[in-house]
XYZ file of C-alpha atoms in Angstrom:
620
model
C 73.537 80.816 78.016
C 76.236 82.200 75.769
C 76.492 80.275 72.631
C 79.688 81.490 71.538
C 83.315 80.841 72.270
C 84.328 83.850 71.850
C 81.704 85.740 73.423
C 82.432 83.943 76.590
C 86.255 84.846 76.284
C 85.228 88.493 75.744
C 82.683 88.458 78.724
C 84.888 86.840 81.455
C 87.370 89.568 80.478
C 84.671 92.328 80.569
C 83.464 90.936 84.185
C 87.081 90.755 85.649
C 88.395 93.858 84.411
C 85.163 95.860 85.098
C 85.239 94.183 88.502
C 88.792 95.518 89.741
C 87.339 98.739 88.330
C 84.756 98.762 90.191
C 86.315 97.519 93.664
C 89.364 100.436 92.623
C 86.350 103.597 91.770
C 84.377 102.296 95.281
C 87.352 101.466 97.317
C 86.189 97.652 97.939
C 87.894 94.499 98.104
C 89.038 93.483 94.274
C 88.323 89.896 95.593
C 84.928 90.285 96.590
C 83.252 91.777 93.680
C 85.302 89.440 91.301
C 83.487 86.486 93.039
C 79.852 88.281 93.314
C 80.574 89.001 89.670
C 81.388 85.412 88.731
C 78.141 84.111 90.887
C 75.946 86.208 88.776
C 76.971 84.829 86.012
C 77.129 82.099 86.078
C 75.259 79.608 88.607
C 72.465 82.785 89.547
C 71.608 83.988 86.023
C 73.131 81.011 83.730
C 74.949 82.835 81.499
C 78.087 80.758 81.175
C 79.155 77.800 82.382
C 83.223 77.870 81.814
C 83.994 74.494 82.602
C 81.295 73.048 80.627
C 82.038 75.850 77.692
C 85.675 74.834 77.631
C 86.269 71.555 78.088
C 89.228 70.216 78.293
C 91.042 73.479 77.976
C 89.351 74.469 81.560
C 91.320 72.988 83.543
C 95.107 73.329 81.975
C 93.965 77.324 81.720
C 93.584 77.909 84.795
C 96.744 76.069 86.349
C 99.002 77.808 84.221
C 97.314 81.021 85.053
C 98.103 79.861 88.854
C 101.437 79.616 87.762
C 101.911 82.489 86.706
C 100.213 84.433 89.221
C 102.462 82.776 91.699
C 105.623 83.384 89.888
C 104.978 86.911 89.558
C 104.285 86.857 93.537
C 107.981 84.980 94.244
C 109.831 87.272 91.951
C 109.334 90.179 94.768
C 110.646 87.825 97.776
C 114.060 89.358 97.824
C 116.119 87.621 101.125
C 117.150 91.539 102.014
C 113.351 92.058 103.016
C 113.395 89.295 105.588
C 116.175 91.734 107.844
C 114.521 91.450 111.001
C 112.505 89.292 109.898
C 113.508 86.037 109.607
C 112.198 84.306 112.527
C 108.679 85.390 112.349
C 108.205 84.544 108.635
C 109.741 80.995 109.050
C 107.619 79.934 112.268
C 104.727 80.919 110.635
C 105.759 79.303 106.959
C 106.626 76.078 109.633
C 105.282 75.291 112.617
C 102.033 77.825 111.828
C 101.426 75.959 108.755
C 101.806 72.389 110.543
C 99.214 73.555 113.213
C 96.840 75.024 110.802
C 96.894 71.938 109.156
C 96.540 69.848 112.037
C 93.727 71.626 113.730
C 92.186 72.367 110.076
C 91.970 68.958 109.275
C 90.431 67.424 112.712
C 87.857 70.616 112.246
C 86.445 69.070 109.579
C 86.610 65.913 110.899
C 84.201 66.630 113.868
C 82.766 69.724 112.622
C 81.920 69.349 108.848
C 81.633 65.687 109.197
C 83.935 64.480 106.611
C 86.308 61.208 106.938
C 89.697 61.305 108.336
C 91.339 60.991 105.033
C 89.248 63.562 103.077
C 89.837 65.968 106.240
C 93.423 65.908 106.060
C 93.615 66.489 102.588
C 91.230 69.504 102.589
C 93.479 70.363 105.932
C 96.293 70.838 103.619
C 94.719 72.317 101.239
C 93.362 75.234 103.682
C 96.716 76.183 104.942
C 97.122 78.538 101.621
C 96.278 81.968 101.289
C 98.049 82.857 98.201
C 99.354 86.409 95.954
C 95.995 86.670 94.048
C 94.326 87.559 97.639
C 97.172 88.890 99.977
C 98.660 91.351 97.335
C 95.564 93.070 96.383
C 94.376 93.467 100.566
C 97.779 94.768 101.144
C 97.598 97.364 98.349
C 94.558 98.562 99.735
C 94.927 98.572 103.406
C 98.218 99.978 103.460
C 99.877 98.256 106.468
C 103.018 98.969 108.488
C 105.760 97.135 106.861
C 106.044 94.591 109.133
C 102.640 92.855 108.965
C 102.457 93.398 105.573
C 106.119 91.654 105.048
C 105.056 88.777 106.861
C 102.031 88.498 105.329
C 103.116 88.744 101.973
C 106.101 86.205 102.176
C 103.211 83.661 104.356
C 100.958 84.139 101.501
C 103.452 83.113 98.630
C 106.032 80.743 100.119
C 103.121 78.523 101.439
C 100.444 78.268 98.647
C 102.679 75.413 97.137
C 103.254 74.097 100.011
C 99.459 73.444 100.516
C 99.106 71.739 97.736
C 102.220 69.367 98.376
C 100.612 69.260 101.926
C 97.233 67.663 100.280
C 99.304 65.318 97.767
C 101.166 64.176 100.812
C 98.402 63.407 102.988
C 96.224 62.032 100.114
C 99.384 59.585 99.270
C 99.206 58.538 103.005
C 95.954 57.924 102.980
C 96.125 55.628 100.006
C 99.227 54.071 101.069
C 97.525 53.147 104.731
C 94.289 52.156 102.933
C 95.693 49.898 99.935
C 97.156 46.783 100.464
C 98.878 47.511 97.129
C 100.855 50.318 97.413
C 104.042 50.511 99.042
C 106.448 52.891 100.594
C 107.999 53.567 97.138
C 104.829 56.063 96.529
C 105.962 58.392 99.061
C 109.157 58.169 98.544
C 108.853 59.356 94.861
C 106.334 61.982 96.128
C 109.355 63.474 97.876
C 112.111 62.751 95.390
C 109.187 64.378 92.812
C 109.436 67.337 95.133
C 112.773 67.392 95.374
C 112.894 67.487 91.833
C 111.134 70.594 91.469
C 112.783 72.443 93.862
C 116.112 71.713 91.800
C 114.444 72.330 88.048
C 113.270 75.944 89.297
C 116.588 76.694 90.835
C 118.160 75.927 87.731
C 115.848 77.830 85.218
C 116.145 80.704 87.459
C 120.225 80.345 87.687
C 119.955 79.966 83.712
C 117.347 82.722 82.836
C 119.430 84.986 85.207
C 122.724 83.831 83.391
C 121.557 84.317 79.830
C 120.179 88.067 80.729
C 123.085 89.130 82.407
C 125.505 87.532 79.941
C 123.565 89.726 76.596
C 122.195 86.805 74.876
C 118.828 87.545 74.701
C 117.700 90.959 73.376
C 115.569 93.434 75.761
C 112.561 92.896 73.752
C 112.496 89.245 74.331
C 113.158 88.860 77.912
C 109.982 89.470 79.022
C 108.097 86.453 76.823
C 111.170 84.360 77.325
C 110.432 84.544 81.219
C 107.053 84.001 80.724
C 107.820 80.851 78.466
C 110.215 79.367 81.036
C 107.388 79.868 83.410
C 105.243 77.628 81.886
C 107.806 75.374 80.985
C 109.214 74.829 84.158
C 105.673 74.236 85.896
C 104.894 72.047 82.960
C 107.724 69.568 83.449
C 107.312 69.553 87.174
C 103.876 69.013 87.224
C 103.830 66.201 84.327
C 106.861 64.302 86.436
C 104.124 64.605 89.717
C 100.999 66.897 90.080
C 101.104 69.550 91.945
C 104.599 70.014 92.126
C 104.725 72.320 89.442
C 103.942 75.184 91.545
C 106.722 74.339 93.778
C 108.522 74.964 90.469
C 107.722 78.371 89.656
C 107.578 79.263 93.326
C 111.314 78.571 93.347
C 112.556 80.031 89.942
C 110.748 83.124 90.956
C 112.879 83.496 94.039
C 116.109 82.895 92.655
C 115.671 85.575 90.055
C 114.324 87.911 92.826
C 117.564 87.080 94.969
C 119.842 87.279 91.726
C 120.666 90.887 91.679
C 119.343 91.319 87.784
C 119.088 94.832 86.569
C 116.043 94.285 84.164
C 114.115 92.394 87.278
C 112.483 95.245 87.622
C 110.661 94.944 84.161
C 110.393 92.043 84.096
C 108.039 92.754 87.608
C 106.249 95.215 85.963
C 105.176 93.406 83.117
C 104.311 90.196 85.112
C 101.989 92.806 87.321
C 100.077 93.609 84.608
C 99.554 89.775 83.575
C 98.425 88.700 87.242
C 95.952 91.358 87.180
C 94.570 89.975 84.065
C 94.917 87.089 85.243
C 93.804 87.020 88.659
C 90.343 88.605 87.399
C 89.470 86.335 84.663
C 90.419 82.984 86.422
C 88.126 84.408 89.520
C 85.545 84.719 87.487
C 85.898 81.499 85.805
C 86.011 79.247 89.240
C 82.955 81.163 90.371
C 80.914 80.920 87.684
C 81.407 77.129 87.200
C 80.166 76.537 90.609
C 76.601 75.193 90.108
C 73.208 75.962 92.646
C 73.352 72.573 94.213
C 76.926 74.012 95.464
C 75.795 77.224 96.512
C 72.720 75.428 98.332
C 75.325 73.009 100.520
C 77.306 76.047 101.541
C 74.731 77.132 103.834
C 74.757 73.805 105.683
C 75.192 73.975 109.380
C 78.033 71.935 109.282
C 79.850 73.698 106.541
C 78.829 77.308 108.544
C 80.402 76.025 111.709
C 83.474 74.974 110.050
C 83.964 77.974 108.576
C 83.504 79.959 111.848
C 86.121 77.730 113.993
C 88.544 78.064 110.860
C 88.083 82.034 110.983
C 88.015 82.945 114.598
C 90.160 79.924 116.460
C 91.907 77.558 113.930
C 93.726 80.794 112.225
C 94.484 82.743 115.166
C 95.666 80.138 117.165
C 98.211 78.658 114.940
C 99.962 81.765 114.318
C 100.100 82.909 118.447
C 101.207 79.520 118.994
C 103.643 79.572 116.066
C 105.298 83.183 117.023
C 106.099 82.666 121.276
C 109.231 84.118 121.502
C 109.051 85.677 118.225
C 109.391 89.285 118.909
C 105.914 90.157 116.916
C 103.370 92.379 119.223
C 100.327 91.322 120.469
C 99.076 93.916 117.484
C 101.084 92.229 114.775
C 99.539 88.758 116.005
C 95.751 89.962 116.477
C 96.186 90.929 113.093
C 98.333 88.610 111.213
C 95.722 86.379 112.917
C 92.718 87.310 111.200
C 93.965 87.814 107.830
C 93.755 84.997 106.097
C 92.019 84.979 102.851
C 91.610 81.758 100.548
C 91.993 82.261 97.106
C 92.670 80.873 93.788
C 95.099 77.698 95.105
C 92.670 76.612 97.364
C 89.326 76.296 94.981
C 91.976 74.842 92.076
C 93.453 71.888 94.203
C 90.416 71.118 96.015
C 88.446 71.179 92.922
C 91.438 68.420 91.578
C 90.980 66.540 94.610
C 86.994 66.298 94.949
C 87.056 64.471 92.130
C 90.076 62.276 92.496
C 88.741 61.421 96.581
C 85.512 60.623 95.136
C 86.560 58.324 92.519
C 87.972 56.610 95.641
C 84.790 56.572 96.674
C 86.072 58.526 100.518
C 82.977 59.500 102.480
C 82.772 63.261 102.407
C 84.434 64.028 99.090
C 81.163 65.675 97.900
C 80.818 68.800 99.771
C 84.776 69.237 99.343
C 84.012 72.039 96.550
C 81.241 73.588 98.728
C 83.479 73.720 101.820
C 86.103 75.289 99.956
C 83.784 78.039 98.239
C 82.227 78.623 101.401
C 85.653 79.248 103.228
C 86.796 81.423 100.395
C 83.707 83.519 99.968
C 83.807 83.904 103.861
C 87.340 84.997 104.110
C 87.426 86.833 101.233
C 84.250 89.021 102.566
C 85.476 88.818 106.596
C 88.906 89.676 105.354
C 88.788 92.123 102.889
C 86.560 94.528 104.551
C 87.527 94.466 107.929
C 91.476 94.627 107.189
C 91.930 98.514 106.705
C 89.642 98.871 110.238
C 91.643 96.800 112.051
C 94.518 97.921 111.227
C 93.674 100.882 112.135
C 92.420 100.159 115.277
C 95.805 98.240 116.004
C 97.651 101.460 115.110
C 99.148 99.011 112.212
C 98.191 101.152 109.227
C 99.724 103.939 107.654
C 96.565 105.806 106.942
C 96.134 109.290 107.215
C 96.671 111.583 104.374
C 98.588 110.709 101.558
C 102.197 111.781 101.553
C 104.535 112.688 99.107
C 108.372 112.385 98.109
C 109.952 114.959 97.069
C 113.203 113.794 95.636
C 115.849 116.531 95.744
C 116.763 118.796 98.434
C 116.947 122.436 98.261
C 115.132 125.599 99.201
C 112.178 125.061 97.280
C 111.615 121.291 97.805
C 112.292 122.212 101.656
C 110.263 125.143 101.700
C 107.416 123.224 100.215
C 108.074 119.822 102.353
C 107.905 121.981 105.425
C 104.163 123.531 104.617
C 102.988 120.146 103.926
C 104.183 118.812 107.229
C 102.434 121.956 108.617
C 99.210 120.472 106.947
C 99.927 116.568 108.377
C 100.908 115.384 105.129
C 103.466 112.944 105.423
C 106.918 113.562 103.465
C 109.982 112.575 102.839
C 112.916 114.528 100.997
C 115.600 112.113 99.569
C 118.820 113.325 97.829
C 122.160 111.317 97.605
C 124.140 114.753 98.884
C 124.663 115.005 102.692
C 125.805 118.847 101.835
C 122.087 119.417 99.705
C 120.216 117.836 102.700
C 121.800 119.961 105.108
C 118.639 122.450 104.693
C 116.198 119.748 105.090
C 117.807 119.067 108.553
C 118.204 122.332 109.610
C 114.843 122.785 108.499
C 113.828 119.872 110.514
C 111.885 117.742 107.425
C 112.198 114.177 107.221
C 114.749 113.281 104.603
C 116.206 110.229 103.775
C 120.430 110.083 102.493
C 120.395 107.744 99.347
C 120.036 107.665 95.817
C 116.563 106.826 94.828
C 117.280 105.212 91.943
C 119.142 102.483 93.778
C 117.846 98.848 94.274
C 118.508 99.766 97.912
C 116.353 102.312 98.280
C 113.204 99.865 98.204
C 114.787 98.024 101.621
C 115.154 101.328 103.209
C 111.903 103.660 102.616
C 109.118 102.351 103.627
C 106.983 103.488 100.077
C 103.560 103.051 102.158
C 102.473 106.577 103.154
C 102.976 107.767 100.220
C 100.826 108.637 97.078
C 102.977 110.778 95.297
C 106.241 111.144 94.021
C 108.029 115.060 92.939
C 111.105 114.845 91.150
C 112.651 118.509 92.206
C 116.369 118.392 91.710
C 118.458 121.376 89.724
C 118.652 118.458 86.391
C 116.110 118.205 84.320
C 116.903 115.005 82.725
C 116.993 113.193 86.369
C 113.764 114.738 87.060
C 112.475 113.330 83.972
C 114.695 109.847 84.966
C 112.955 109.764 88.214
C 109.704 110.460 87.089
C 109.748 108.109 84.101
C 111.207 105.137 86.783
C 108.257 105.435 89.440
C 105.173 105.603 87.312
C 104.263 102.186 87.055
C 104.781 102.529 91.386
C 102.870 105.706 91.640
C 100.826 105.817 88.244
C 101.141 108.589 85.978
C 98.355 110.873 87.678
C 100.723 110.976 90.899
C 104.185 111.258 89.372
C 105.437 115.152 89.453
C 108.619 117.145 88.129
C 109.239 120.657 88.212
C 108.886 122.297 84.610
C 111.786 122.446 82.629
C 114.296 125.517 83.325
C 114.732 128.409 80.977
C 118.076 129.209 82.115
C 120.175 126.729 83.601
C 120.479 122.792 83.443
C 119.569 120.414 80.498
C 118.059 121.213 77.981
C 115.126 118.953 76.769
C 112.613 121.411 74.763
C 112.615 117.857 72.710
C 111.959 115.503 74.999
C 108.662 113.088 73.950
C 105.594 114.009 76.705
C 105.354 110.267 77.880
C 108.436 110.921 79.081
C 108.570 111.911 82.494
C 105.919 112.814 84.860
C 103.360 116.131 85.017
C 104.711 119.443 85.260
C 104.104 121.323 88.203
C 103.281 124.427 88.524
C 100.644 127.497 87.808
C 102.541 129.364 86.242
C 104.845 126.903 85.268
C 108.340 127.824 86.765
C 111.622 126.072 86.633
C 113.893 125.414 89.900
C 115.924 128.474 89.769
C 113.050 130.969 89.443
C 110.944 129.434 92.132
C 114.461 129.313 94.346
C 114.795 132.704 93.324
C 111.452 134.238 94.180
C 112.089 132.307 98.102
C 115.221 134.366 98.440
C 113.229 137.644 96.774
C 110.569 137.040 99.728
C 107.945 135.223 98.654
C 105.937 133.248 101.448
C 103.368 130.116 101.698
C 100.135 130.567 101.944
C 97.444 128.365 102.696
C 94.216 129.906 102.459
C 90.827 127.828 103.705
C 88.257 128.249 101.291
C 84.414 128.959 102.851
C 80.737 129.615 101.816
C 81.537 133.180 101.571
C 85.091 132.723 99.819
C 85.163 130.268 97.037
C 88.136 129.190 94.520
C 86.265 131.888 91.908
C 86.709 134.651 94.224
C 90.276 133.437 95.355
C 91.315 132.886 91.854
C 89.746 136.885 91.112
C 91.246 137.811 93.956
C 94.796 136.722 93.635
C 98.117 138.581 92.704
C 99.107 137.294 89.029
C 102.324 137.223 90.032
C 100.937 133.920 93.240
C 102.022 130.719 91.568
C 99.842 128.451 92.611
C 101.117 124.826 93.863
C 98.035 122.675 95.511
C 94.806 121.939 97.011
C 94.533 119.577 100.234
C 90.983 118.492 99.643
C 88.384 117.272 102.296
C 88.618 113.869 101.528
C 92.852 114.528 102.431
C 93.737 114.130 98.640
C 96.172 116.136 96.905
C 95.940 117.557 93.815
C 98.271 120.168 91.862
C 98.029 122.685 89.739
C 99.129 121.926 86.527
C 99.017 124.037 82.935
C 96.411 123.391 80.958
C 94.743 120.612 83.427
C 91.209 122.484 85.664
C 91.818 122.666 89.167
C 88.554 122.745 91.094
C 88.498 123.409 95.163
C 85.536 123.578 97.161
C 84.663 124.911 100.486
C 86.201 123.436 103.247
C 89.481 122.662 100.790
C 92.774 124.582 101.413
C 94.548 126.044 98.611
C 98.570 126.640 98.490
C 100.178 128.402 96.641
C 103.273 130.913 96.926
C 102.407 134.589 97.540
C 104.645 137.410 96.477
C 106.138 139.435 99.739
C 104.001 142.844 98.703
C 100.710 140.893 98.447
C 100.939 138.940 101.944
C 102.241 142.692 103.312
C 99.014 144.704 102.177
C 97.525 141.715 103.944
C 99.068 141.404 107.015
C 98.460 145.424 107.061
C 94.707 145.292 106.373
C 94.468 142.599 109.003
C 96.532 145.404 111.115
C 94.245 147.923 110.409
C 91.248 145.809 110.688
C 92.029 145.275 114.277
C 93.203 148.475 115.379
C 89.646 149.973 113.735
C 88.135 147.281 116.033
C 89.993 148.129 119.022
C 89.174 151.840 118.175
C 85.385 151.378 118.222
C 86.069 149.160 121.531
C 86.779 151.944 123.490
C 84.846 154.811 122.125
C 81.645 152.376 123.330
């Protein structure tokens, strides 16, 4: 056991982080090595014990962590994404959640043996899956944007509403059991909900009011936000627990529905927070659990709940929620399965273990292990077999990783067209009909609008692509561009052409953070590479072998060839770049752009290759 404080704080950090490290180097579910982690730690090797290590602080922590994750997950539920929509999203946030509940909750009355009280509660409870296990699966599965949309909005709008579901129910079941309690409970319950509802409205309204109206500087929007947060969940869940993440839930989507122009940092920076976040509470719940927990989870009971919940409590709520819906058999096979439990579910049940067995309900003591055995399960079941089946649905954008190329002209068309000859996706965008008129003669998908625009993010789908080119004739909107979608794309992905030597801004000063990498070998600005198309210079892709490697193609090459890629094996991308070592191995195909003399004495020894062979041909 870890004596110190501190050491603790720095280890759950170390775990988390180094967790979504590893699940981001191996390509595995964030979720499910955060939880493995946690288990090793804590109730498997005993080195901490959170709960016990921080006392009273444990539980306060970790709510306003929840809080904050779940704020961060409301402030991207913008109305404009529900065009189409609407009716799915609100069945399934409705009626879905009011049959999950229902059939939840008798489950574990006749399955898990629990009382009827304890089993609705936990029923509520169960309905949630939450940001802090939706977001991550849909980062890594890449789904079409309609089962992701309805996913994401499922996952967020109703992990309050769990919780208020379980308050509800456990204020019905003390009202019907007490002879002392009256109606007047539930109806503060709902005037308490009510309540918070209206008090994150009105933060939102007033955060929104005081950014747009200059009062508070730039460098303290951010921490005021993040202040409100926790005041806003604070008052609502002092007034009645649980509410408070009703709270948040609603200030986050009235500042993602107010139209804000720093919203967009203020997502950013609230990302990076949830990630820290999400890791260290993980690892906190799971390594509090202790062995006599782990042992009930493999109760037959608590296995065959789990297994109804998964494969028929789940999947039959949401076909019987979307009839008439317009969803696909697809979209509901999958929206079906996916269901993980995360962080609201072990937090509230947790709470309400303890508070049912102080009631002394039958059942109230394997509440934590049926929760940790239904997150652990879905968590696992979920987050490996989402990116197969949505495959296998035809519901995922895989393939190989695309790439915007924002600006249209002969170059960027030119080089979108031999990437669509390679099946990479990609998309030209430009705000000038007359620029794109080459990318539609040329036949490339392009997409009218200016990417900069809030729009743009309701009318690309941003999926298929992993990397962003910023090619127009402007330096200083390349760099723009670039500088805007690195915390979408990450720095290694973000592109502009180099800076031109003789035409359009001129930025020999500009700082190297700004802006993303500079493409090519050699480095060449718009106007020479546009230049060099008109002078005759073609694409080539040449398929490197055994016999051919990149040393002998490098040798081999003109010096005049400006090299521009290599489509690896694995279907990654990556570009040559000055100063940066571009390897390529057999099997990967390098582009690059040939001048017209070198791809003639080519197409002429190829000439006179085959005319020798045809020559020998007949003398036999």
């Amino acid at each position: 056991m870890v004596d110190s404080l501190l050491l603790v704080f720095m280890f759950i950090a170390v775990l988390g982080i180094g967790s979504q490290w590893i699940a981001w180097k191996f390509q595995l579910p964030a979720i499910v090595v955060m939880s493995i982690a946690g288990l090793l730690a804590g109730p498997i090797f005993g080195l901490i014990n959170p709960e016990q290590e921080f006392g009273e602080l444990y539980r306060p922590f970790i709510s306003i962590a929840v809080a904050i994750i779940l704020f961060e997950g409301s402030l991207n539920l913008n109305f404009k994404e529900l065009k189409g929509l609407g009716k799915p999203v609100f069945r399934i946030i409705t009626w879905g959640a009011f049959i999950a509940w229902i059939l939840g909750s008798l489950t574990a009355y006749y399955v898990a043996g629990l009382s009827l009280a304890v089993a609705f509660v936990i029923g509520g409870i169960f309905i949630v899956t939450g940001p802090t296990v939706i977001l991550p699966l849909l980062r890594q599965s890449k789904l079409k944007p309609t089962p992701a949309k309805i996913l994401k909005w499922e996952g967020i709008v109703v992990d309050p509403f769990g919780a208020l579901l379980a308050v509800f129910a456990f204020e019905i079941i003390l009202f019907i059991s007490s002879d002392s309690r009256d109606a007047s409970s539930l109806f503060l319950f709902f005037l308490a909900s009510f309540f918070a509802v209206l008090l994150g409205y009105i933060f939102g309204k007033l955060i929104g009011w005081f950014f747009e109206a200059g009062h508070i500087p730039e460098f303290l929007k951010s921490p005021t936000v993040l202040s409100a947060v926790i005041a806003c969940f604070t008052i609502a869940d002092e007034v009645w627990h649980e509410t408070g993440l009703l709270a948040v839930t609603a200030m986050g989507m009235t500042l993602a529905n107010l139209g804000i122009s720093s919203i967009k940092d203020m997502r950013h920076f609230k990302e990076n927070i949830s990630i820290l976040l999400i890791s260290t509470v993980f690892i906190l719940l799971t390594a509090s659990l202790t062995m006599d927990t782990l042992k009930d989870v493999f109760r037959p009971e608590i296995i065959g709940y789990v297994l109804l919940m998964l494969f028929v409590v789940r999947p039959l709520s949401i076909f019987l929620s979307t009839i008439g819906s317009g969803l696909s058999i697809q979209e509901k096979t999958l929206i079906g399965w996916i269901a993980p439990r995360g962080i609201v579910a072990l937090t509230v049940a947790s709470y309400f273990a303890g508070v049912l067995e102080d009631e002394g309900f039958q059942g109230a003591s394997l509440v934590t292990s049926l929760t940790f055995a239904l997150v652990f399960a879905t968590v696992c079941a979920h987050g490996f077999s989402i990116g197969w089946l949505a495959k296998k649905l035809n519901l995922s954008s895989d393939g190989k990783p695309g790439a915007i190329i924002v600006g249209s002209n002969r170059f960027s068309v030119s080089l979108a067209k031999v990437m669509e000859e390679l099946g990479i996706p990609v998309l030209v965008v430009d705000s000038s009909w007359g620029r794109l008129y080459s990318a539609r003669r040329a036949g490339v998908a392009h997409n009218h609008g200016e990417i900069l625009s809030e729009q743009m993010e309701y009318t690309i789908d941003f999926t298929p692509y992993d990397y962003l080119i910023s090619a127009s004739e402007y330096d200083s909107y390349n760099a723009l561009v670039s500088s805007t979608f690195i915390p979408e794309f990450g720095r290694k992905n973000v592109y502009r052409l180099p800076r031109q030597n003789h035409s359009g801004d001129q930025l020999d000063d500009i700082d190297h953070t700004i802006g993303g990498q500079e493409l090519f070998r050699p480095a060449e600005g718009l106007e020479e590479l546009k230049y060099k198309i008109k002078a005759g210079y073609v694409f080539r892709k040449t398929t490197l072998t055994e016999q051919y490697t990149c040393e002998e193609y490098l040798r081999d090459r003109d010096k005049e060839t400006i090299l521009l890629f290599v489509l690896k094996q694995s279907k990654q991308l990556e570009f040559f770049i000055e100063g940066v070592d571009t390897t390529a191995q057999p099997g990967d195909i390098i582009v690059s752009m040939t001048p017209p003399s070198k791809e003639f004495n080519k197409i002429k020894q190829k000439l006179e290759g085959k005319n020798k062979s045809e020559s020998d041909r007949l003398k036999t």
